[in-house]
Amino acid sequence: MLTPTTLLLLSPLLYLLTLLFRTALHRLRVRSLGCSPVAVYPHKDPILGLDLFRETLRAMNTHALLPLWDARFKRYGNTHYTLTLGKWVLMTNEPENVKVILGTKMAEWPIDGPRLHASVPVLGRKSVFTTNGAQWREARGMIRPSFVRDQVADLHCFAKHVGNFLNAIPKDGSTFDMQELLLSMTMDSSTDFLLGYSTNSLLEPSPEAKQFLEDFEYTSREAAKKSRLGTLLNLLPNGEFQAAVTRVREYVRAYIRKSQAEKTDKKERDYVFLHEILKSGADEEHAIDQVLSVIIAGRDTTAAAMTACFYYLARNPEVVKKLRKEIFDVEDEMPTWEQLKNMKYLNMVIKEGLRLFPPASTNSRAPIKDTVLPRGGGPDGKQSILVPKGQVVRWSLYSLHRRKDIWGEDAHEFRPERWDENLRVGWEYIPFSGGPRICLGQQFALTQIEYALFKFFRAFKSIEPRDDNGPLLLRTNLTVTFAKGCLVSATPDSN
């Protein structure tokens, strides 16, 4: 008779036998479907993958996760398996695979797994980013009217906050953090657009607004860590995280109640996102979910994209000269939406910034049934592969947007002119995601970036880097930011 002690001693062997049996069955299924095997990261710990877990955690703490993944793609192939805390993750860098997941077979790849479990505490269960099926369609339909052209083309909303941003820039050539100013500006414009009241963080931010910013960034960072390091982290208690989540949601709740109590007061905008959400019959929690989701889309990603543009422009003075020439070809100080959209070089600069620095640089999904992806199998990685039900698949736009076989040998360089060379890309370039879930706020973000760059280079003739010229360190939260900020100086235009 087996004693408990004997069973305990035998459990590792039983686990290995079970793993070997499942692996054999999987290989038989792969052959029967005409698929090919996928490369596997050579783990020193093939049980839990603690070797890769430690390396990933170290990279996250030193803000080098995205380059680490990029190096792994180069070494182990554009599609390969890794093991983290006992869970296998399929890493892929193939446009055709991403197209299937987000586009042609989206229904088979709902938002689930680590990403969902990590995001729900912050964004809520009814967020457009945490729902699927009918719930997702309802949430998206609720948000869509806020991003029609009549709303995003209203430059007067942006003008006030961009003006505050320009006024906050030192005019004496001293060093400042561009990212910090842009995060404040986009928070001001987003809350103005969403709530009808701006946080005014560039002017006189309240203690509550400062606490909200701190908590929002902390919870985003912790959620991202849980998503990337495995589901086991979601089971560990974290009182600080829960307290921060509560404060974030209560901050938005206070604005909702203020809006309801002061319906007769004049708001800063005629159209207010929150008012439309409440008119639809959404309760407080539902409204909070959508507001926080759109803050991430409207504030974090927009600020990150603008920061990237300024980062690269500070290092490319010739690009700045060409950009300023196009800007000054427009006679009006206040451009129209149509004029901004017709500025070819300005939009090439923005595209290139988004290529090298997609704010939502990583994403993941898990299929609801066994399915097939078109790339990643065989010695050349070009054969189809079988993906079992529930298998987490993660991709990195940071790496996809830098593949030399797609973008050329200078794929890591900032060169806006590449967009004027008959460059034809589809799923190879998706800074705003793709398929039915493509970002609704895409034009909102692009318009704000276009207008901010236009006004900045009307007021300043040059921008220069003021950091240590070391490697670019990126903090990976739900969106990506510059870990050390974006330190620059600007020289005003004397005209």
GROMACS .gro file of C-alpha atoms in nm:
model
  495
    1MET     CA    1   0.000   0.000   0.000
    2LEU     CA    2   0.132   0.344  -0.095
    3THR     CA    3   0.184   0.576   0.199
    4PRO     CA    4   0.134   0.956   0.176
    5THR     CA    5   0.511   0.997   0.198
    6THR     CA    6   0.564   0.760  -0.095
    7LEU     CA    7   0.302   0.943  -0.300
    8LEU     CA    8   0.470   1.274  -0.224
    9LEU     CA    9   0.806   1.137  -0.337
   10LEU     CA   10   0.652   0.994  -0.653
   11SER     CA   11   0.456   1.309  -0.747
   12PRO     CA   12   0.739   1.467  -0.955
   13LEU     CA   13   0.772   1.141  -1.151
   14LEU     CA   14   0.395   1.123  -1.206
   15TYR     CA   15   0.396   1.485  -1.325
   16LEU     CA   16   0.675   1.410  -1.574
   17LEU     CA   17   0.495   1.099  -1.702
   18THR     CA   18   0.172   1.298  -1.747
   19LEU     CA   19   0.364   1.570  -1.929
   20LEU     CA   20   0.533   1.317  -2.158
   21PHE     CA   21   0.198   1.149  -2.233
   22ARG     CA   22   0.031   1.482  -2.320
   23THR     CA   23   0.330   1.578  -2.536
   24ALA     CA   24   0.306   1.249  -2.728
   25LEU     CA   25  -0.066   1.297  -2.787
   26HIS     CA   26  -0.006   1.654  -2.905
   27ARG     CA   27   0.258   1.540  -3.154
   28LEU     CA   28   0.024   1.277  -3.295
   29ARG     CA   29  -0.247   1.541  -3.341
   30VAL     CA   30   0.002   1.776  -3.507
   31ARG     CA   31   0.095   1.511  -3.764
   32SER     CA   32  -0.267   1.416  -3.830
   33LEU     CA   33  -0.355   1.779  -3.918
   34GLY     CA   34  -0.052   1.826  -4.142
   35CYS     CA   35   0.102   2.079  -3.901
   36SER     CA   36   0.467   2.105  -3.800
   37PRO     CA   37   0.642   2.118  -3.462
   38VAL     CA   38   0.734   2.453  -3.306
   39ALA     CA   39   1.072   2.557  -3.167
   40VAL     CA   40   1.102   2.547  -2.787
   41TYR     CA   41   1.317   2.769  -2.568
   42PRO     CA   42   1.601   2.551  -2.423
   43HIS     CA   43   1.503   2.568  -2.056
   44LYS     CA   44   1.741   2.464  -1.780
   45ASP     CA   45   1.429   2.408  -1.569
   46PRO     CA   46   1.182   2.219  -1.792
   47ILE     CA   47   0.925   2.180  -1.510
   48LEU     CA   48   0.846   2.535  -1.399
   49GLY     CA   49   1.068   2.742  -1.627
   50LEU     CA   50   1.220   2.925  -1.331
   51ASP     CA   51   1.532   3.003  -1.535
   52LEU     CA   52   1.332   3.207  -1.786
   53PHE     CA   53   1.111   3.351  -1.510
   54ARG     CA   54   1.414   3.492  -1.330
   55GLU     CA   55   1.558   3.630  -1.654
   56THR     CA   56   1.224   3.791  -1.746
   57LEU     CA   57   1.178   3.939  -1.398
   58ARG     CA   58   1.529   4.081  -1.409
   59ALA     CA   59   1.459   4.234  -1.751
   60MET     CA   60   1.135   4.388  -1.627
   61ASN     CA   61   1.310   4.540  -1.326
   62THR     CA   62   1.583   4.687  -1.546
   63HIS     CA   63   1.334   4.802  -1.814
   64ALA     CA   64   1.482   4.576  -2.080
   65LEU     CA   65   1.196   4.330  -2.138
   66LEU     CA   66   1.108   4.428  -2.497
   67PRO     CA   67   1.471   4.410  -2.624
   68LEU     CA   68   1.505   4.076  -2.441
   69TRP     CA   69   1.203   3.936  -2.624
   70ASP     CA   70   1.338   4.080  -2.949
   71ALA     CA   71   1.668   3.898  -2.895
   72ARG     CA   72   1.483   3.572  -2.824
   73PHE     CA   73   1.284   3.604  -3.147
   74LYS     CA   74   1.608   3.649  -3.338
   75ARG     CA   75   1.773   3.352  -3.169
   76TYR     CA   76   1.490   3.098  -3.135
   77GLY     CA   77   1.265   3.196  -3.425
   78ASN     CA   78   0.967   3.420  -3.487
   79THR     CA   79   0.744   3.161  -3.319
   80HIS     CA   80   0.857   2.955  -3.020
   81TYR     CA   81   0.736   2.815  -2.689
   82THR     CA   82   0.854   2.937  -2.348
   83LEU     CA   83   0.767   2.813  -1.998
   84THR     CA   84   0.686   3.053  -1.713
   85LEU     CA   85   0.591   2.929  -1.364
   86GLY     CA   86   0.471   2.599  -1.508
   87LYS     CA   87   0.262   2.756  -1.788
   88TRP     CA   88   0.361   2.731  -2.154
   89VAL     CA   89   0.336   3.050  -2.359
   90LEU     CA   90   0.357   3.055  -2.738
   91MET     CA   91   0.552   3.364  -2.846
   92THR     CA   92   0.495   3.473  -3.205
   93ASN     CA   93   0.618   3.754  -3.422
   94GLU     CA   94   0.436   3.658  -3.742
   95PRO     CA   95   0.194   3.904  -3.908
   96GLU     CA   96  -0.012   3.619  -4.053
   97ASN     CA   97  -0.065   3.469  -3.708
   98VAL     CA   98  -0.168   3.803  -3.560
   99LYS     CA   99  -0.407   3.852  -3.851
  100VAL     CA  100  -0.582   3.523  -3.772
  101ILE     CA  101  -0.601   3.595  -3.398
  102LEU     CA  102  -0.729   3.952  -3.424
  103GLY     CA  103  -0.901   3.933  -3.759
  104THR     CA  104  -1.019   3.632  -3.954
  105LYS     CA  105  -1.081   3.404  -3.652
  106MET     CA  106  -1.130   3.661  -3.377
  107ALA     CA  107  -1.427   3.469  -3.232
  108GLU     CA  108  -1.198   3.175  -3.155
  109TRP     CA  109  -0.955   3.403  -2.969
  110PRO     CA  110  -1.146   3.592  -2.698
  111ILE     CA  111  -0.976   3.806  -2.435
  112ASP     CA  112  -0.899   3.559  -2.159
  113GLY     CA  113  -0.612   3.413  -1.961
  114PRO     CA  114  -0.342   3.622  -1.786
  115ARG     CA  115  -0.428   3.944  -1.967
  116LEU     CA  116  -0.794   3.932  -1.863
  117HIS     CA  117  -0.725   3.827  -1.504
  118ALA     CA  118  -0.469   4.104  -1.466
  119SER     CA  119  -0.681   4.379  -1.625
  120VAL     CA  120  -1.020   4.314  -1.462
  121PRO     CA  121  -0.928   4.452  -1.117
  122VAL     CA  122  -0.824   4.785  -1.272
  123LEU     CA  123  -1.062   4.825  -1.568
  124GLY     CA  124  -1.361   4.627  -1.439
  125ARG     CA  125  -1.563   4.340  -1.584
  126LYS     CA  126  -1.763   4.549  -1.832
  127SER     CA  127  -1.473   4.737  -1.991
  128VAL     CA  128  -1.439   4.729  -2.369
  129PHE     CA  129  -1.094   4.577  -2.302
  130THR     CA  130  -1.214   4.294  -2.075
  131THR     CA  131  -1.533   4.171  -2.244
  132ASN     CA  132  -1.616   3.942  -2.533
  133GLY     CA  133  -1.916   3.866  -2.752
  134ALA     CA  134  -2.239   4.058  -2.690
  135GLN     CA  135  -2.096   4.242  -2.387
  136TRP     CA  136  -1.803   4.366  -2.592
  137ARG     CA  137  -2.028   4.477  -2.878
  138GLU     CA  138  -2.244   4.669  -2.630
  139ALA     CA  139  -1.941   4.838  -2.472
  140ARG     CA  140  -1.790   4.927  -2.810
  141GLY     CA  141  -2.123   5.060  -2.935
  142MET     CA  142  -2.144   5.278  -2.626
  143ILE     CA  143  -1.799   5.429  -2.692
  144ARG     CA  144  -1.809   5.460  -3.073
  145PRO     CA  145  -2.018   5.782  -3.095
  146SER     CA  146  -1.754   5.969  -2.895
  147PHE     CA  147  -1.495   5.916  -3.168
  148VAL     CA  148  -1.687   6.015  -3.481
  149ARG     CA  149  -1.523   6.284  -3.691
  150ASP     CA  150  -1.729   6.571  -3.549
  151GLN     CA  151  -1.582   6.500  -3.206
  152VAL     CA  152  -1.218   6.424  -3.290
  153ALA     CA  153  -1.195   6.716  -3.535
  154ASP     CA  154  -1.279   6.964  -3.257
  155LEU     CA  155  -0.931   7.118  -3.226
  156HIS     CA  156  -1.047   7.381  -2.979
  157CYS     CA  157  -1.050   7.119  -2.703
  158PHE     CA  158  -0.689   7.029  -2.782
  159ALA     CA  159  -0.584   7.392  -2.833
  160LYS     CA  160  -0.632   7.492  -2.470
  161HIS     CA  161  -0.431   7.201  -2.332
  162VAL     CA  162  -0.158   7.217  -2.597
  163GLY     CA  163  -0.127   7.588  -2.512
  164ASN     CA  164  -0.074   7.500  -2.145
  165PHE     CA  165   0.184   7.241  -2.252
  166LEU     CA  166   0.379   7.495  -2.459
  167ASN     CA  167   0.368   7.748  -2.174
  168ALA     CA  168   0.518   7.489  -1.936
  169ILE     CA  169   0.827   7.433  -2.155
  170PRO     CA  170   1.138   7.624  -2.036
  171LYS     CA  171   1.232   7.898  -2.284
  172ASP     CA  172   1.592   7.935  -2.159
  173GLY     CA  173   1.722   7.608  -2.303
  174SER     CA  174   1.720   7.425  -1.969
  175THR     CA  175   1.651   7.053  -1.947
  176PHE     CA  176   1.298   6.924  -1.890
  177ASP     CA  177   1.115   6.592  -1.908
  178MET     CA  178   0.902   6.593  -2.220
  179GLN     CA  179   0.724   6.273  -2.120
  180GLU     CA  180   0.608   6.418  -1.787
  181LEU     CA  181   0.458   6.723  -1.959
  182LEU     CA  182   0.288   6.513  -2.226
  183LEU     CA  183   0.137   6.273  -1.970
  184SER     CA  184  -0.005   6.575  -1.787
  185MET     CA  185  -0.132   6.735  -2.107
  186THR     CA  186  -0.305   6.421  -2.232
  187MET     CA  187  -0.457   6.356  -1.890
  188ASP     CA  188  -0.596   6.711  -1.896
  189SER     CA  189  -0.736   6.677  -2.247
  190SER     CA  190  -0.870   6.325  -2.184
  191THR     CA  191  -1.055   6.417  -1.866
  192ASP     CA  192  -1.189   6.730  -2.040
  193PHE     CA  193  -1.313   6.516  -2.330
  194LEU     CA  194  -1.443   6.233  -2.110
  195LEU     CA  195  -1.576   6.399  -1.796
  196GLY     CA  196  -1.639   6.758  -1.896
  197TYR     CA  197  -1.391   6.872  -1.629
  198SER     CA  198  -1.016   6.882  -1.683
  199THR     CA  199  -0.772   6.770  -1.414
  200ASN     CA  200  -0.566   7.080  -1.507
  201SER     CA  201  -0.250   6.900  -1.402
  202LEU     CA  202  -0.039   7.143  -1.609
  203LEU     CA  203  -0.182   7.435  -1.412
  204GLU     CA  204  -0.291   7.365  -1.056
  205PRO     CA  205  -0.340   6.991  -1.004
  206SER     CA  206  -0.537   6.902  -0.696
  207PRO     CA  207  -0.396   6.657  -0.438
  208GLU     CA  208  -0.667   6.413  -0.551
  209ALA     CA  209  -0.553   6.440  -0.914
  210LYS     CA  210  -0.191   6.377  -0.814
  211GLN     CA  211  -0.293   6.072  -0.613
  212PHE     CA  212  -0.504   5.944  -0.902
  213LEU     CA  213  -0.211   5.970  -1.144
  214GLU     CA  214   0.020   5.789  -0.904
  215ASP     CA  215  -0.234   5.514  -0.835
  216PHE     CA  216  -0.331   5.473  -1.200
  217GLU     CA  217   0.030   5.427  -1.308
  218TYR     CA  218   0.103   5.190  -1.019
  219THR     CA  219  -0.200   4.969  -1.086
  220SER     CA  220  -0.123   4.962  -1.458
  221ARG     CA  221   0.234   4.853  -1.385
  222GLU     CA  222   0.126   4.581  -1.141
  223ALA     CA  223  -0.144   4.451  -1.378
  224ALA     CA  224   0.112   4.426  -1.657
  225LYS     CA  225   0.350   4.236  -1.431
  226LYS     CA  226   0.078   3.986  -1.339
  227SER     CA  227  -0.007   3.941  -1.707
  228ARG     CA  228   0.351   3.871  -1.814
  229LEU     CA  229   0.484   3.665  -1.525
  230GLY     CA  230   0.202   3.416  -1.498
  231THR     CA  231  -0.138   3.357  -1.344
  232LEU     CA  232   0.008   3.243  -1.010
  233LEU     CA  233   0.079   3.606  -0.924
  234ASN     CA  234  -0.294   3.678  -0.940
  235LEU     CA  235  -0.347   3.441  -0.647
  236LEU     CA  236  -0.103   3.623  -0.418
  237PRO     CA  237  -0.257   3.885  -0.185
  238ASN     CA  238  -0.151   4.244  -0.252
  239GLY     CA  239  -0.317   4.494  -0.021
  240GLU     CA  240  -0.135   4.793  -0.168
  241PHE     CA  241  -0.259   4.706  -0.516
  242GLN     CA  242  -0.620   4.663  -0.402
  243ALA     CA  243  -0.612   4.993  -0.213
  244ALA     CA  244  -0.477   5.175  -0.520
  245VAL     CA  245  -0.747   5.019  -0.743
  246THR     CA  246  -1.014   5.136  -0.499
  247ARG     CA  247  -0.878   5.493  -0.499
  248VAL     CA  248  -0.862   5.501  -0.880
  249ARG     CA  249  -1.222   5.394  -0.916
  250GLU     CA  250  -1.342   5.628  -0.640
  251TYR     CA  251  -1.174   5.922  -0.813
  252VAL     CA  252  -1.377   5.859  -1.129
  253ARG     CA  253  -1.689   5.791  -0.923
  254ALA     CA  254  -1.656   6.136  -0.766
  255TYR     CA  255  -1.657   6.296  -1.112
  256ILE     CA  256  -1.965   6.096  -1.208
  257ARG     CA  257  -2.153   6.217  -0.903
  258LYS     CA  258  -2.031   6.571  -0.954
  259SER     CA  259  -2.157   6.559  -1.310
  260GLN     CA  260  -2.496   6.428  -1.199
  261ALA     CA  261  -2.529   6.690  -0.925
  262GLU     CA  262  -2.433   6.985  -1.144
  263LYS     CA  263  -2.626   6.916  -1.463
  264THR     CA  264  -2.724   7.281  -1.500
  265ASP     CA  265  -2.370   7.414  -1.470
  266LYS     CA  266  -2.178   7.511  -1.782
  267LYS     CA  267  -1.927   7.241  -1.871
  268GLU     CA  268  -1.595   7.289  -2.048
  269ARG     CA  269  -1.727   7.099  -2.352
  270ASP     CA  270  -2.068   7.077  -2.518
  271TYR     CA  271  -2.020   6.705  -2.589
  272VAL     CA  272  -1.911   6.500  -2.288
  273PHE     CA  273  -1.840   6.127  -2.307
  274LEU     CA  274  -1.960   6.062  -1.953
  275HIS     CA  275  -2.297   6.228  -2.016
  276GLU     CA  276  -2.360   6.003  -2.315
  277ILE     CA  277  -2.261   5.691  -2.117
  278LEU     CA  278  -2.501   5.781  -1.836
  279LYS     CA  279  -2.780   5.863  -2.083
  280SER     CA  280  -2.749   5.509  -2.219
  281GLY     CA  281  -2.860   5.376  -1.880
  282ALA     CA  282  -2.520   5.254  -1.762
  283ASP     CA  283  -2.479   5.228  -1.385
  284GLU     CA  284  -2.185   5.378  -1.198
  285GLU     CA  285  -1.959   5.073  -1.214
  286HIS     CA  286  -2.023   5.030  -1.587
  287ALA     CA  287  -1.947   5.398  -1.648
  288ILE     CA  288  -1.627   5.378  -1.443
  289ASP     CA  289  -1.513   5.075  -1.645
  290GLN     CA  290  -1.554   5.262  -1.974
  291VAL     CA  291  -1.399   5.588  -1.851
  292LEU     CA  292  -1.086   5.412  -1.722
  293SER     CA  293  -1.059   5.216  -2.048
  294VAL     CA  294  -1.075   5.530  -2.259
  295ILE     CA  295  -0.825   5.709  -2.031
  296ILE     CA  296  -0.574   5.435  -2.114
  297ALA     CA  297  -0.653   5.472  -2.485
  298GLY     CA  298  -0.679   5.851  -2.486
  299ARG     CA  299  -0.415   5.949  -2.237
  300ASP     CA  300  -0.147   5.682  -2.190
  301THR     CA  301  -0.107   5.568  -2.550
  302THR     CA  302  -0.128   5.920  -2.695
  303ALA     CA  303   0.132   6.054  -2.453
  304ALA     CA  304   0.360   5.757  -2.526
  305ALA     CA  305   0.332   5.806  -2.902
  306MET     CA  306   0.405   6.180  -2.875
  307THR     CA  307   0.699   6.116  -2.643
  308ALA     CA  308   0.846   5.874  -2.897
  309CYS     CA  309   0.814   6.129  -3.177
  310PHE     CA  310   0.990   6.397  -2.973
  311TYR     CA  311   1.256   6.148  -2.859
  312TYR     CA  312   1.351   6.063  -3.217
  313LEU     CA  313   1.313   6.418  -3.348
  314ALA     CA  314   1.557   6.542  -3.083
  315ARG     CA  315   1.813   6.304  -3.236
  316ASN     CA  316   1.736   6.388  -3.599
  317PRO     CA  317   1.775   6.763  -3.665
  318GLU     CA  318   1.748   6.720  -4.043
  319VAL     CA  319   1.406   6.565  -4.000
  320VAL     CA  320   1.308   6.862  -3.783
  321LYS     CA  321   1.412   7.104  -4.060
  322LYS     CA  322   1.197   6.924  -4.318
  323LEU     CA  323   0.907   6.903  -4.076
  324ARG     CA  324   0.922   7.275  -3.988
  325LYS     CA  325   0.927   7.368  -4.355
  326GLU     CA  326   0.604   7.180  -4.412
  327ILE     CA  327   0.450   7.328  -4.098
  328PHE     CA  328   0.531   7.685  -4.201
  329ASP     CA  329   0.385   7.625  -4.546
  330VAL     CA  330   0.052   7.645  -4.361
  331GLU     CA  331  -0.022   8.013  -4.314
  332ASP     CA  332  -0.276   7.977  -4.035
  333GLU     CA  333  -0.167   7.955  -3.672
  334MET     CA  334  -0.477   7.746  -3.606
  335PRO     CA  335  -0.481   7.468  -3.868
  336THR     CA  336  -0.796   7.287  -3.965
  337TRP     CA  337  -0.840   6.913  -3.919
  338GLU     CA  338  -0.820   6.873  -4.297
  339GLN     CA  339  -0.492   7.066  -4.315
  340LEU     CA  340  -0.334   6.843  -4.051
  341LYS     CA  341  -0.443   6.528  -4.232
  342ASN     CA  342  -0.297   6.659  -4.559
  343MET     CA  343   0.049   6.727  -4.414
  344LYS     CA  344   0.238   6.437  -4.568
  345TYR     CA  345   0.573   6.462  -4.391
  346LEU     CA  346   0.415   6.530  -4.050
  347ASN     CA  347   0.216   6.210  -4.081
  348MET     CA  348   0.521   6.015  -4.200
  349VAL     CA  349   0.707   6.129  -3.888
  350ILE     CA  350   0.420   6.010  -3.669
  351LYS     CA  351   0.396   5.675  -3.849
  352GLU     CA  352   0.768   5.617  -3.799
  353GLY     CA  353   0.747   5.706  -3.431
  354LEU     CA  354   0.459   5.461  -3.387
  355ARG     CA  355   0.649   5.194  -3.579
  356LEU     CA  356   0.951   5.206  -3.349
  357PHE     CA  357   0.752   5.272  -3.035
  358PRO     CA  358   0.401   5.122  -3.047
  359PRO     CA  359   0.252   5.225  -2.710
  360ALA     CA  360   0.062   4.896  -2.663
  361SER     CA  361   0.369   4.693  -2.752
  362THR     CA  362   0.251   4.349  -2.642
  363ASN     CA  363  -0.073   4.157  -2.639
  364SER     CA  364  -0.199   3.804  -2.586
  365ARG     CA  365  -0.493   3.573  -2.648
  366ALA     CA  366  -0.591   3.209  -2.586
  367PRO     CA  367  -0.819   3.006  -2.820
  368ILE     CA  368  -1.145   2.854  -2.695
  369LYS     CA  369  -1.080   2.536  -2.896
  370ASP     CA  370  -0.795   2.358  -3.070
  371THR     CA  371  -0.706   2.564  -3.374
  372VAL     CA  372  -0.437   2.622  -3.634
  373LEU     CA  373  -0.210   2.921  -3.700
  374PRO     CA  374  -0.054   2.955  -4.048
  375ARG     CA  375   0.310   3.024  -3.947
  376GLY     CA  376   0.570   2.907  -3.698
  377GLY     CA  377   0.622   2.537  -3.771
  378GLY     CA  378   0.906   2.344  -3.928
  379PRO     CA  379   1.276   2.432  -3.957
  380ASP     CA  380   1.201   2.753  -4.149
  381GLY     CA  381   0.907   2.857  -3.931
  382LYS     CA  382   0.680   2.888  -4.234
  383GLN     CA  383   0.458   2.586  -4.178
  384SER     CA  384   0.121   2.580  -4.000
  385ILE     CA  385   0.107   2.493  -3.631
  386LEU     CA  386  -0.152   2.342  -3.398
  387VAL     CA  387  -0.248   2.557  -3.100
  388PRO     CA  388  -0.432   2.365  -2.824
  389LYS     CA  389  -0.741   2.503  -2.653
  390GLY     CA  390  -0.649   2.749  -2.378
  391GLN     CA  391  -0.289   2.793  -2.494
  392VAL     CA  392  -0.175   3.150  -2.429
  393VAL     CA  393  -0.025   3.315  -2.739
  394ARG     CA  394   0.167   3.641  -2.698
  395TRP     CA  395   0.310   3.876  -2.961
  396SER     CA  396   0.529   4.184  -2.952
  397LEU     CA  397   0.471   4.478  -3.185
  398TYR     CA  398   0.805   4.619  -3.071
  399SER     CA  399   0.970   4.322  -3.242
  400LEU     CA  400   0.727   4.285  -3.533
  401HIS     CA  401   0.777   4.650  -3.630
  402ARG     CA  402   1.156   4.600  -3.631
  403ARG     CA  403   1.190   4.286  -3.841
  404LYS     CA  404   1.460   4.343  -4.100
  405ASP     CA  405   1.302   4.103  -4.349
  406ILE     CA  406   0.999   4.335  -4.354
  407TRP     CA  407   1.143   4.683  -4.296
  408GLY     CA  408   1.496   4.648  -4.435
  409GLU     CA  409   1.841   4.652  -4.278
  410ASP     CA  410   1.773   4.991  -4.120
  411ALA     CA  411   1.462   4.862  -3.941
  412HIS     CA  412   1.590   4.989  -3.604
  413GLU     CA  413   1.653   5.340  -3.736
  414PHE     CA  414   1.415   5.637  -3.734
  415ARG     CA  415   1.369   5.726  -4.101
  416PRO     CA  416   1.031   5.880  -4.194
  417GLU     CA  417   1.122   5.874  -4.564
  418ARG     CA  418   1.066   5.497  -4.574
  419TRP     CA  419   0.691   5.575  -4.582
  420ASP     CA  420   0.741   5.755  -4.915
  421GLU     CA  421   0.906   5.455  -5.083
  422ASN     CA  422   0.601   5.253  -5.194
  423LEU     CA  423   0.610   5.072  -4.863
  424ARG     CA  424   0.320   4.828  -4.855
  425VAL     CA  425   0.236   4.688  -4.516
  426GLY     CA  426  -0.080   4.545  -4.369
  427TRP     CA  427  -0.064   4.336  -4.054
  428GLU     CA  428   0.309   4.406  -4.042
  429TYR     CA  429   0.220   4.751  -3.901
  430ILE     CA  430  -0.058   4.764  -3.642
  431PRO     CA  431   0.019   5.031  -3.378
  432PHE     CA  432  -0.356   5.061  -3.312
  433SER     CA  433  -0.415   4.684  -3.323
  434GLY     CA  434  -0.635   4.544  -3.601
  435GLY     CA  435  -0.950   4.358  -3.694
  436PRO     CA  436  -1.289   4.425  -3.530
  437ARG     CA  437  -1.116   4.536  -3.209
  438ILE     CA  438  -0.903   4.802  -3.379
  439CYS     CA  439  -0.868   5.108  -3.157
  440LEU     CA  440  -1.174   5.333  -3.177
  441GLY     CA  441  -0.970   5.630  -3.057
  442GLN     CA  442  -0.714   5.606  -3.338
  443GLN     CA  443  -0.814   5.934  -3.505
  444PHE     CA  444  -0.856   6.104  -3.167
  445ALA     CA  445  -0.495   6.015  -3.081
  446LEU     CA  446  -0.351   6.099  -3.424
  447THR     CA  447  -0.526   6.437  -3.435
  448GLN     CA  448  -0.391   6.532  -3.095
  449ILE     CA  449  -0.038   6.423  -3.192
  450GLU     CA  450  -0.054   6.612  -3.522
  451TYR     CA  451  -0.179   6.928  -3.356
  452ALA     CA  452   0.077   6.914  -3.071
  453LEU     CA  453   0.370   6.866  -3.311
  454PHE     CA  454   0.238   7.141  -3.539
  455LYS     CA  455   0.211   7.394  -3.256
  456PHE     CA  456   0.541   7.292  -3.093
  457PHE     CA  457   0.748   7.342  -3.407
  458ARG     CA  458   0.575   7.672  -3.481
  459ALA     CA  459   0.697   7.791  -3.141
  460PHE     CA  460   1.036   7.615  -3.118
  461LYS     CA  461   1.299   7.588  -3.389
  462SER     CA  462   1.490   7.296  -3.243
  463ILE     CA  463   1.486   7.025  -2.980
  464GLU     CA  464   1.793   6.847  -2.841
  465PRO     CA  465   1.844   6.536  -2.627
  466ARG     CA  466   1.964   6.588  -2.271
  467ASP     CA  467   1.986   6.230  -2.144
  468ASP     CA  468   2.291   6.007  -2.095
  469ASN     CA  469   2.276   5.860  -2.450
  470GLY     CA  470   2.256   5.511  -2.302
  471PRO     CA  471   2.020   5.236  -2.422
  472LEU     CA  472   1.653   5.327  -2.438
  473LEU     CA  473   1.491   5.182  -2.125
  474LEU     CA  474   1.121   5.109  -2.153
  475ARG     CA  475   0.883   5.051  -1.863
  476THR     CA  476   0.620   4.796  -1.963
  477ASN     CA  477   0.287   4.871  -1.797
  478LEU     CA  478  -0.044   4.818  -1.977
  479THR     CA  479   0.117   5.066  -2.214
  480VAL     CA  480   0.488   5.142  -2.254
  481THR     CA  481   0.667   5.449  -2.120
  482PHE     CA  482   1.025   5.573  -2.109
  483ALA     CA  483   1.167   5.448  -1.778
  484LYS     CA  484   1.394   5.751  -1.730
  485GLY     CA  485   1.164   6.001  -1.894
  486CYS     CA  486   1.248   6.192  -2.212
  487LEU     CA  487   1.497   6.461  -2.113
  488VAL     CA  488   1.534   6.735  -2.376
  489SER     CA  489   1.583   7.106  -2.420
  490ALA     CA  490   1.408   7.334  -2.671
  491THR     CA  491   1.511   7.655  -2.845
  492PRO     CA  492   1.228   7.903  -2.909
  493ASP     CA  493   1.177   8.043  -3.258
  494SER     CA  494   1.288   8.406  -3.248
  495ASN     CA  495   1.052   8.514  -3.530
   0.00000   0.00000   0.00000
